[in-house]
Short mmCIF file of C-alpha atoms in Angstrom, two decimals:
data_model
loop_
_atom_site.label_atom_id
_atom_site.label_comp_id
_atom_site.label_asym_id
_atom_site.label_seq_id
_atom_site.Cartn_x
_atom_site.Cartn_y
_atom_site.Cartn_z
CA UNK A 221 -82.97 126.53 -160.91
CA UNK A 222 -83.23 122.85 -162.55
CA UNK A 223 -86.01 120.33 -162.35
CA UNK A 224 -85.72 116.60 -163.19
CA UNK A 225 -88.52 114.28 -163.79
CA UNK A 226 -89.13 110.43 -163.92
CA UNK A 227 -92.07 108.31 -163.67
CA UNK A 228 -92.84 105.18 -161.88
CA UNK A 229 -93.49 101.71 -163.19
CA UNK A 230 -95.91 101.51 -166.44
CA UNK A 231 -96.78 104.28 -168.41
CA UNK A 232 -99.66 106.73 -167.30
CA UNK A 233 -101.76 105.75 -170.24
CA UNK A 234 -104.93 103.78 -169.55
CA UNK A 235 -106.32 101.28 -172.06
CA UNK A 236 -107.52 97.67 -171.73
CA UNK A 237 -105.12 95.04 -172.53
CA UNK A 238 -105.13 91.82 -173.90
CA UNK A 239 -106.80 90.47 -170.73
CA UNK A 240 -109.33 93.04 -170.87
CA UNK A 241 -107.99 94.88 -167.65
CA UNK A 242 -107.64 98.77 -167.57
CA UNK A 243 -103.75 98.91 -166.39
CA UNK A 244 -100.90 96.60 -166.63
CA UNK A 245 -99.44 94.39 -163.63
CA UNK A 246 -102.05 96.06 -161.19
CA UNK A 247 -100.55 99.52 -161.55
CA UNK A 248 -103.57 101.70 -160.83
CA UNK A 249 -101.56 104.36 -159.85
CA UNK A 250 -99.23 106.78 -161.76
CA UNK A 251 -96.48 108.63 -159.92
CA UNK A 252 -94.23 111.12 -161.06
CA UNK A 253 -91.19 112.22 -159.25
CA UNK A 254 -89.27 115.24 -159.18
CA UNK A 255 -86.14 116.61 -158.05
CA UNK A 256 -85.61 120.53 -157.61
CA UNK A 257 -82.07 122.39 -157.42
CA UNK A 258 -82.29 126.03 -156.80
CA UNK A 259 -78.49 126.77 -158.22
CA UNK A 260 -75.18 125.13 -159.04
CA UNK A 261 -74.32 125.00 -155.30
CA UNK A 262 -77.43 123.26 -154.52
CA UNK A 263 -76.96 120.85 -157.33
CA UNK A 264 -73.34 119.74 -156.50
CA UNK A 265 -74.85 119.15 -152.90
CA UNK A 266 -77.70 116.77 -153.86
CA UNK A 267 -75.41 114.92 -156.32
CA UNK A 268 -72.72 114.58 -153.32
CA UNK A 269 -75.38 112.98 -150.85
CA UNK A 270 -76.68 110.53 -153.99
CA UNK A 271 -73.12 109.58 -154.85
CA UNK A 272 -72.44 109.01 -151.34
CA UNK A 273 -75.45 106.53 -150.80
CA UNK A 274 -74.46 104.73 -153.98
CA UNK A 275 -70.77 103.98 -152.65
CA UNK A 276 -71.82 103.25 -149.47
CA UNK A 277 -73.78 100.39 -150.66
CA UNK A 278 -71.59 99.32 -153.45
CA UNK A 279 -74.08 100.65 -156.39
CA UNK A 280 -72.29 101.28 -159.49
CA UNK A 281 -73.89 102.96 -162.82
CA UNK A 282 -77.65 103.54 -162.83
CA UNK A 283 -79.67 102.71 -159.83
CA UNK A 284 -83.12 101.58 -161.04
CA UNK A 285 -85.80 102.31 -158.60
CA UNK A 286 -87.22 98.70 -159.04
CA UNK A 287 -83.93 97.51 -157.87
CA UNK A 288 -83.84 99.69 -154.91
CA UNK A 289 -87.33 98.24 -154.03
CA UNK A 290 -86.07 94.70 -153.63
CA UNK A 291 -85.73 92.78 -150.55
CA UNK A 292 -82.03 92.78 -150.39
CA UNK A 293 -81.80 96.38 -150.37
CA UNK A 294 -83.83 97.04 -147.63
CA UNK A 295 -81.07 98.50 -145.68
CA UNK A 296 -80.23 100.68 -148.55
CA UNK A 297 -83.67 101.91 -149.07
CA UNK A 298 -84.08 102.84 -145.34
CA UNK A 299 -80.77 104.87 -145.74
CA UNK A 300 -82.06 106.53 -148.83
CA UNK A 301 -85.09 107.42 -147.26
CA UNK A 302 -83.49 108.80 -144.26
CA UNK A 303 -80.18 110.56 -145.54
CA UNK A 304 -80.99 111.43 -149.32
CA UNK A 305 -84.48 112.49 -149.17
CA UNK A 306 -85.75 116.09 -147.63
CA UNK A 307 -88.81 118.20 -147.62
CA UNK A 308 -86.80 120.90 -149.86
CA UNK A 309 -85.80 119.39 -153.13
CA UNK A 310 -87.99 116.36 -153.59
CA UNK A 311 -91.67 116.35 -154.98
CA UNK A 312 -94.10 113.77 -156.50
CA UNK A 313 -97.48 113.77 -158.14
CA UNK A 314 -99.30 110.76 -157.56
CA UNK A 315 -102.46 110.19 -160.00
CA UNK A 316 -105.33 107.18 -159.65
CA UNK A 317 -105.65 106.33 -163.11
CA UNK A 318 -109.52 105.66 -162.70
CA UNK A 319 -109.92 108.92 -161.26
CA UNK A 320 -108.54 110.48 -164.37
CA UNK A 321 -110.97 108.21 -166.40
CA UNK A 322 -113.49 109.77 -163.98
CA UNK A 323 -112.76 113.16 -164.80
CA UNK A 324 -112.90 112.49 -168.28
CA UNK A 325 -115.99 110.99 -168.42
CA UNK A 326 -117.41 113.97 -166.00
CA UNK A 327 -115.85 116.52 -168.46
CA UNK A 328 -117.93 114.54 -171.27
CA UNK A 329 -121.20 114.54 -169.53
CA UNK A 330 -121.25 117.80 -167.54
CA UNK A 331 -119.06 119.79 -169.76
CA UNK A 332 -116.20 122.38 -169.27
CA UNK A 333 -118.39 125.42 -168.03
CA UNK A 334 -119.93 123.18 -165.18
CA UNK A 335 -116.54 122.21 -164.46
CA UNK A 336 -115.57 125.49 -164.13
CA UNK A 337 -118.54 127.24 -162.55
CA UNK A 338 -119.55 124.18 -160.18
CA UNK A 339 -115.94 122.86 -159.33
CA UNK A 340 -116.79 121.47 -155.95
CA UNK A 341 -119.86 119.32 -157.14
CA UNK A 342 -117.76 118.00 -160.24
CA UNK A 343 -114.79 116.53 -158.37
CA UNK A 344 -117.45 115.46 -155.68
CA UNK A 345 -119.13 113.61 -158.43
CA UNK A 346 -115.74 112.31 -160.37
CA UNK A 347 -114.24 111.04 -156.98
CA UNK A 348 -117.82 108.98 -155.87
CA UNK A 349 -117.61 107.44 -159.85
CA UNK A 350 -114.16 106.30 -158.87
CA UNK A 351 -115.66 103.84 -156.63
CA UNK A 352 -117.91 102.25 -159.14
CA UNK A 353 -117.09 98.91 -160.92
CA UNK A 354 -114.10 98.56 -163.56
CA UNK A 355 -116.41 97.68 -166.09
CA UNK A 356 -117.80 101.14 -166.10
CA UNK A 357 -114.45 102.43 -167.33
CA UNK A 358 -113.78 99.68 -169.62
CA UNK A 359 -117.18 100.38 -171.39
CA UNK A 360 -115.86 104.18 -171.82
CA UNK A 361 -112.62 102.91 -173.24
CA UNK A 362 -114.56 101.06 -175.88
CA UNK A 363 -116.73 104.07 -176.64
CA UNK A 364 -113.90 106.17 -177.27
CA UNK A 365 -112.09 103.61 -179.41
CA UNK A 366 -115.16 103.74 -181.76
CA UNK A 367 -115.88 107.49 -181.32
CA UNK A 368 -119.21 107.46 -183.45
CA UNK A 369 -122.48 109.04 -182.50
CA UNK A 370 -123.58 105.34 -181.94
CA UNK A 371 -121.03 104.46 -179.67
CA UNK A 372 -121.67 107.62 -177.66
CA UNK A 373 -125.23 107.13 -177.68
CA UNK A 374 -124.50 103.57 -176.50
CA UNK A 375 -122.34 104.94 -173.64
CA UNK A 376 -125.07 107.29 -172.42
CA UNK A 377 -127.91 104.50 -172.24
CA UNK A 378 -125.15 102.62 -170.53
CA UNK A 379 -124.64 105.37 -167.98
CA UNK A 380 -128.12 105.31 -167.28
CA UNK A 381 -128.91 101.61 -166.86
CA UNK A 382 -125.53 100.71 -164.72
CA UNK A 383 -126.18 99.17 -161.23
CA UNK A 384 -124.22 102.13 -159.23
CA UNK A 385 -123.00 101.21 -155.98
CA UNK A 386 -121.61 104.45 -154.73
CA UNK A 387 -124.28 106.71 -156.40
CA UNK A 388 -127.73 106.85 -156.57
CA UNK A 389 -129.79 104.76 -159.02
CA UNK A 390 -132.37 107.35 -160.26
CA UNK A 391 -132.17 111.16 -161.28
CA UNK A 392 -130.48 112.41 -158.32
CA UNK A 393 -127.61 111.00 -159.60
CA UNK A 394 -126.17 113.71 -162.30
CA UNK A 395 -124.81 111.16 -164.47
CA UNK A 396 -128.13 110.03 -164.96
CA UNK A 397 -129.91 113.27 -165.28
CA UNK A 398 -127.43 114.63 -167.71
CA UNK A 399 -127.07 111.56 -169.67
CA UNK A 400 -130.92 111.49 -170.21
CA UNK A 401 -131.18 115.03 -171.25
CA UNK A 402 -128.35 114.55 -173.75
CA UNK A 403 -130.29 111.75 -175.21
CA UNK A 404 -133.48 113.76 -175.34
CA UNK A 405 -131.92 116.35 -177.36
CA UNK A 406 -129.89 113.73 -179.33
CA UNK A 407 -126.70 115.71 -178.46
CA UNK A 408 -123.97 113.50 -177.97
CA UNK A 409 -121.36 115.87 -177.71
CA UNK A 410 -117.31 114.97 -178.07
CA UNK A 411 -115.54 112.68 -176.01
CA UNK A 412 -112.59 115.02 -174.32
CA UNK A 413 -109.69 112.79 -175.43
CA UNK A 414 -109.56 109.90 -178.43
CA UNK A 415 -107.22 107.64 -179.52
CA UNK A 416 -106.04 110.69 -182.10
CA UNK A 417 -105.07 112.94 -179.69
CA UNK A 418 -101.50 111.59 -179.66
CA UNK A 419 -98.85 110.24 -182.15
CA UNK A 420 -98.93 106.82 -180.70
CA UNK A 421 -102.45 105.56 -181.85
CA UNK A 422 -102.81 102.49 -179.29
CA UNK A 423 -102.99 104.74 -176.57
CA UNK A 424 -106.12 106.07 -174.67
CA UNK A 425 -106.05 108.84 -172.10
CA UNK A 426 -102.43 109.42 -171.90
CA UNK A 427 -102.37 111.05 -168.70
CA UNK A 428 -98.50 111.52 -168.17
CA UNK A 429 -98.38 114.98 -169.51
CA UNK A 430 -101.34 116.08 -167.11
CA UNK A 431 -99.54 115.04 -164.04
CA UNK A 432 -96.32 117.02 -165.40
CA UNK A 433 -98.79 120.11 -166.09
CA UNK A 434 -100.00 119.65 -162.58
CA UNK A 435 -96.68 119.35 -161.04
CA UNK A 436 -95.34 122.29 -162.48
CA UNK A 437 -98.23 124.22 -161.81
CA UNK A 438 -98.14 123.28 -157.98
CA UNK A 439 -94.30 124.14 -158.00
CA UNK A 440 -95.04 127.47 -159.18
CA UNK A 441 -97.96 128.66 -156.76
CA UNK A 442 -97.06 126.60 -153.80
CA UNK A 443 -93.19 126.66 -153.72
CA UNK A 444 -92.68 130.07 -155.89
CA UNK A 445 -90.66 128.14 -158.79
CA UNK A 446 -90.42 130.66 -161.57
CA UNK A 447 -90.75 128.41 -164.54
CA UNK A 448 -89.28 131.06 -167.26
CA UNK A 449 -86.08 130.93 -165.40
CA UNK A 450 -86.05 126.77 -164.82
CA UNK A 451 -84.54 124.13 -166.99
CA UNK A 452 -86.53 121.21 -167.23
CA UNK A 453 -85.26 117.86 -167.91
CA UNK A 454 -87.43 114.48 -168.25
CA UNK A 455 -86.33 110.90 -168.82
CA UNK A 456 -86.99 109.92 -172.55
CA UNK A 457 -90.45 109.49 -173.64
CA UNK A 458 -90.42 108.11 -177.24
CA UNK A 459 -93.57 109.10 -179.32
CA UNK A 460 -94.55 111.71 -176.85
CA UNK A 461 -91.84 114.30 -176.82
CA UNK A 462 -92.93 116.46 -179.71
CA UNK A 463 -96.58 116.37 -178.11
CA UNK A 464 -95.22 117.60 -174.73
CA UNK A 465 -93.40 120.35 -175.82
CA UNK A 466 -96.11 121.64 -178.26
CA UNK A 467 -98.71 121.51 -175.04
CA UNK A 468 -96.50 123.48 -172.94
CA UNK A 469 -94.95 126.22 -175.30
CA UNK A 470 -97.76 128.68 -175.30
CA UNK A 471 -96.27 129.01 -171.44
CA UNK A 472 -92.87 129.46 -172.71
CA UNK A 473 -91.69 125.89 -171.23
CA UNK A 474 -89.41 123.94 -172.73
CA UNK A 475 -88.83 120.32 -171.55
CA UNK A 476 -85.39 118.73 -172.52
CA UNK A 477 -85.69 114.93 -172.82
CA UNK A 478 -82.37 113.03 -171.81
CA UNK A 479 -81.36 109.33 -171.28
CA UNK A 480 -81.56 108.54 -167.75
CA UNK A 481 -78.29 106.65 -167.76
CA UNK A 482 -76.53 110.00 -168.52
CA UNK A 483 -78.26 112.24 -166.14
CA UNK A 484 -77.78 111.17 -162.34
CA UNK A 485 -80.61 113.44 -161.26
CA UNK A 486 -82.84 111.66 -163.58
CA UNK A 487 -81.90 108.48 -162.21
CA UNK A 488 -82.49 110.12 -158.51
CA UNK A 489 -86.06 111.06 -159.60
CA UNK A 490 -86.67 107.51 -160.92
CA UNK A 491 -85.62 106.47 -157.56
CA UNK A 492 -88.10 108.59 -155.71
CA UNK A 493 -91.12 107.96 -157.95
CA UNK A 494 -90.42 104.07 -157.24
#
């Protein structure tokens, strides 16, 4: 069994850019695409369908997903969706970057025990928080960047005074209630992820690895894929490859990072995610 992965557009990281925006080019969502083949026969079949598609529309070499999405390739895209894709070999993980930030804020405020014991409430709160104005999440990123007791204290005070639109503006709002309790106890906690979490120091809340982990877990539990017997290939991620394999080594999962130009099924994963 083999799995081939690639990502769509800008990296999954979330950090304010030079314009003070949380994500580049309006790409609020991060998508991870995957191609699954059960055996050699399966792999040959998928490659054959993909090559027939490329030959039909005159594509040579690597097709980038961005190229496939252009207006001049509308007919090719329609054919690709109808004749190449199916419900057996292709999977995506679609992540809202703001929701990811909202879960990190929620872990910081409520703690992991609350997340595990009151899971429904935890994610209902995180989902509601996702609908609040972007400035809240920018403030969180700023606090994480500084990562001092003072920045944590200021962020807790900010949560209490923030003009919520989706959540209550009183103690019925658990973010306010818990933040007040933390301030009263002078327990400022620890941010769940900081700049120093990865070797690329200019990254905050790098979520690509989280998406990959959730994809592998879903394939294991929902589709019966045995990860110990599966070869995993991912397009190169310069600066993060060591962290990826360190994170998954306890589960005996190893990720092979390859150049998409040299692997057609990674190219196909790129087309799917786009």
